[in-house]
Amino acid sequence: TLPDNPQQEKSGGYDFLSPGRTVYRVNPRGIEITPDGNYLVAQSGDILRLSKNPQADLSLVGKIEPHTASALSNSLIVIATGKNTLRLHTLPALKQIHSLPIQATVCKMLFDSKTKILYAAAQTTSANTGQQPVTNNILTFDLTPFLGGVNEK
């Protein structure tokens, strides 16, 4: 649950508390929730189950790699790592099904589960120098070839 007084937000985020469970430090700007509302994915890599049952709410499902951005469907997590890589994981098993190197730093993503297209807001640098100039782009990735065994609920 969120704190009663949001003014008491600690540096780096909120402490998410669940009865009888561990305290999770989560930055509210670094979370995504699956469209069906069943899972919360934090940039820290923690995957928490969301439930109307207070005893089951915010229970840890597992962990994946910390990341800069994520995009979710009901059965898929796509993360952008700080190492210029996209990683695809199934839900709820959290099995990594593909890793895709990219030449960009991704800050926000959106996955269209109908078309299987991933949209990523990213910054790219010059291929020659690896430095300036930086270009802001919207990149698109067709994930269809990597989703053979992933079925949307």
JSON list of C-alpha atoms in Angstrom, two decimals, residues 25-101:
[
{"chain": "A", "resi": 25, "resn": "ARG", "atom": "CA", "xyz": [11.58, 0.51, -2.28]},
{"chain": "A", "resi": 26, "resn": "VAL", "atom": "CA", "xyz": [9.95, 1.60, -5.55]},
{"chain": "A", "resi": 27, "resn": "ASN", "atom": "CA", "xyz": [10.24, 4.90, -7.38]},
{"chain": "A", "resi": 28, "resn": "PRO", "atom": "CA", "xyz": [6.67, 5.68, -8.55]},
{"chain": "A", "resi": 29, "resn": "ARG", "atom": "CA", "xyz": [8.01, 7.12, -11.80]},
{"chain": "A", "resi": 30, "resn": "GLY", "atom": "CA", "xyz": [9.78, 3.80, -12.47]},
{"chain": "A", "resi": 31, "resn": "ILE", "atom": "CA", "xyz": [6.87, 1.36, -12.39]},
{"chain": "A", "resi": 32, "resn": "GLU", "atom": "CA", "xyz": [4.57, -0.17, -14.97]},
{"chain": "A", "resi": 33, "resn": "ILE", "atom": "CA", "xyz": [1.41, -2.20, -14.39]},
{"chain": "A", "resi": 34, "resn": "THR", "atom": "CA", "xyz": [0.17, -4.91, -16.76]},
{"chain": "A", "resi": 35, "resn": "PRO", "atom": "CA", "xyz": [-3.04, -4.06, -18.67]},
{"chain": "A", "resi": 36, "resn": "ASP", "atom": "CA", "xyz": [-4.97, -6.69, -16.67]},
{"chain": "A", "resi": 37, "resn": "GLY", "atom": "CA", "xyz": [-3.77, -5.13, -13.39]},
{"chain": "A", "resi": 38, "resn": "ASN", "atom": "CA", "xyz": [-2.19, -8.36, -12.11]},
{"chain": "A", "resi": 39, "resn": "TYR", "atom": "CA", "xyz": [1.49, -7.36, -11.95]},
{"chain": "A", "resi": 40, "resn": "LEU", "atom": "CA", "xyz": [3.64, -4.36, -11.08]},
{"chain": "A", "resi": 41, "resn": "VAL", "atom": "CA", "xyz": [7.08, -4.19, -12.71]},
{"chain": "A", "resi": 42, "resn": "ALA", "atom": "CA", "xyz": [9.62, -1.89, -11.03]},
{"chain": "A", "resi": 43, "resn": "GLN", "atom": "CA", "xyz": [12.76, -0.50, -12.66]},
{"chain": "A", "resi": 44, "resn": "SER", "atom": "CA", "xyz": [14.71, -2.19, -9.86]},
{"chain": "A", "resi": 45, "resn": "GLY", "atom": "CA", "xyz": [13.70, -5.53, -11.43]},
{"chain": "A", "resi": 46, "resn": "ASP", "atom": "CA", "xyz": [11.17, -6.54, -8.75]},
{"chain": "A", "resi": 47, "resn": "ILE", "atom": "CA", "xyz": [7.97, -8.10, -10.11]},
{"chain": "A", "resi": 48, "resn": "LEU", "atom": "CA", "xyz": [5.08, -7.86, -7.65]},
{"chain": "A", "resi": 49, "resn": "ARG", "atom": "CA", "xyz": [1.64, -9.50, -7.83]},
{"chain": "A", "resi": 50, "resn": "LEU", "atom": "CA", "xyz": [-1.27, -7.09, -7.40]},
{"chain": "A", "resi": 51, "resn": "SER", "atom": "CA", "xyz": [-4.36, -8.47, -5.71]},
{"chain": "A", "resi": 52, "resn": "LYS", "atom": "CA", "xyz": [-7.58, -7.31, -4.04]},
{"chain": "A", "resi": 53, "resn": "ASN", "atom": "CA", "xyz": [-6.71, -9.80, -1.28]},
{"chain": "A", "resi": 54, "resn": "PRO", "atom": "CA", "xyz": [-4.54, -7.81, 1.19]},
{"chain": "A", "resi": 55, "resn": "GLN", "atom": "CA", "xyz": [-2.54, -10.92, 2.15]},
{"chain": "A", "resi": 56, "resn": "ALA", "atom": "CA", "xyz": [-1.58, -11.60, -1.48]},
{"chain": "A", "resi": 57, "resn": "ASP", "atom": "CA", "xyz": [-1.17, -7.97, -2.61]},
{"chain": "A", "resi": 58, "resn": "LEU", "atom": "CA", "xyz": [2.37, -6.83, -3.48]},
{"chain": "A", "resi": 59, "resn": "SER", "atom": "CA", "xyz": [3.87, -10.29, -3.04]},
{"chain": "A", "resi": 60, "resn": "LEU", "atom": "CA", "xyz": [7.16, -10.81, -4.85]},
{"chain": "A", "resi": 61, "resn": "VAL", "atom": "CA", "xyz": [6.77, -12.99, -7.96]},
{"chain": "A", "resi": 62, "resn": "GLY", "atom": "CA", "xyz": [10.42, -12.75, -8.94]},
{"chain": "A", "resi": 63, "resn": "LYS", "atom": "CA", "xyz": [13.17, -10.49, -10.19]},
{"chain": "A", "resi": 64, "resn": "ILE", "atom": "CA", "xyz": [14.53, -9.55, -13.58]},
{"chain": "A", "resi": 65, "resn": "GLU", "atom": "CA", "xyz": [17.42, -7.29, -14.53]},
{"chain": "A", "resi": 66, "resn": "PRO", "atom": "CA", "xyz": [17.16, -3.62, -13.43]},
{"chain": "A", "resi": 67, "resn": "HIS", "atom": "CA", "xyz": [16.24, -1.52, -16.44]},
{"chain": "A", "resi": 68, "resn": "THR", "atom": "CA", "xyz": [15.74, 2.00, -17.79]},
{"chain": "A", "resi": 69, "resn": "ALA", "atom": "CA", "xyz": [12.30, 1.37, -19.35]},
{"chain": "A", "resi": 70, "resn": "SER", "atom": "CA", "xyz": [9.71, -1.37, -19.71]},
{"chain": "A", "resi": 71, "resn": "ALA", "atom": "CA", "xyz": [6.66, -2.17, -21.80]},
{"chain": "A", "resi": 72, "resn": "LEU", "atom": "CA", "xyz": [4.07, -4.75, -20.77]},
{"chain": "A", "resi": 73, "resn": "SER", "atom": "CA", "xyz": [1.27, -6.90, -22.02]},
{"chain": "A", "resi": 74, "resn": "ASN", "atom": "CA", "xyz": [-0.64, -9.43, -19.93]},
{"chain": "A", "resi": 75, "resn": "SER", "atom": "CA", "xyz": [1.91, -12.14, -20.78]},
{"chain": "A", "resi": 76, "resn": "LEU", "atom": "CA", "xyz": [5.08, -10.28, -21.78]},
{"chain": "A", "resi": 77, "resn": "ILE", "atom": "CA", "xyz": [7.62, -7.91, -20.25]},
{"chain": "A", "resi": 78, "resn": "VAL", "atom": "CA", "xyz": [10.04, -6.06, -22.54]},
{"chain": "A", "resi": 79, "resn": "ILE", "atom": "CA", "xyz": [12.84, -4.19, -20.78]},
{"chain": "A", "resi": 80, "resn": "ALA", "atom": "CA", "xyz": [15.57, -1.85, -22.00]},
{"chain": "A", "resi": 81, "resn": "THR", "atom": "CA", "xyz": [18.77, -2.39, -20.07]},
{"chain": "A", "resi": 82, "resn": "GLY", "atom": "CA", "xyz": [21.43, 0.21, -19.43]},
{"chain": "A", "resi": 83, "resn": "LYS", "atom": "CA", "xyz": [23.63, -1.87, -21.74]},
{"chain": "A", "resi": 84, "resn": "ASN", "atom": "CA", "xyz": [21.73, -1.01, -24.95]},
{"chain": "A", "resi": 85, "resn": "THR", "atom": "CA", "xyz": [19.81, -4.28, -24.99]},
{"chain": "A", "resi": 86, "resn": "LEU", "atom": "CA", "xyz": [16.12, -5.16, -25.16]},
{"chain": "A", "resi": 87, "resn": "ARG", "atom": "CA", "xyz": [15.15, -8.29, -23.23]},
{"chain": "A", "resi": 88, "resn": "LEU", "atom": "CA", "xyz": [11.84, -10.13, -23.59]},
{"chain": "A", "resi": 89, "resn": "HIS", "atom": "CA", "xyz": [10.44, -12.11, -20.63]},
{"chain": "A", "resi": 90, "resn": "THR", "atom": "CA", "xyz": [7.25, -14.13, -20.32]},
{"chain": "A", "resi": 91, "resn": "LEU", "atom": "CA", "xyz": [4.70, -13.52, -17.58]},
{"chain": "A", "resi": 92, "resn": "PRO", "atom": "CA", "xyz": [4.20, -15.01, -15.05]},
{"chain": "A", "resi": 93, "resn": "ALA", "atom": "CA", "xyz": [7.16, -17.41, -15.53]},
{"chain": "A", "resi": 94, "resn": "LEU", "atom": "CA", "xyz": [9.69, -14.55, -16.08]},
{"chain": "A", "resi": 95, "resn": "LYS", "atom": "CA", "xyz": [11.53, -16.72, -18.60]},
{"chain": "A", "resi": 96, "resn": "GLN", "atom": "CA", "xyz": [13.79, -14.69, -20.88]},
{"chain": "A", "resi": 97, "resn": "ILE", "atom": "CA", "xyz": [12.84, -15.59, -24.45]},
{"chain": "A", "resi": 98, "resn": "HIS", "atom": "CA", "xyz": [15.00, -13.17, -26.43]},
{"chain": "A", "resi": 99, "resn": "SER", "atom": "CA", "xyz": [17.73, -10.55, -26.14]},
{"chain": "A", "resi": 100, "resn": "LEU", "atom": "CA", "xyz": [18.12, -7.92, -28.83]},
{"chain": "A", "resi": 101, "resn": "PRO", "atom": "CA", "xyz": [21.11, -5.51, -28.98]}
]
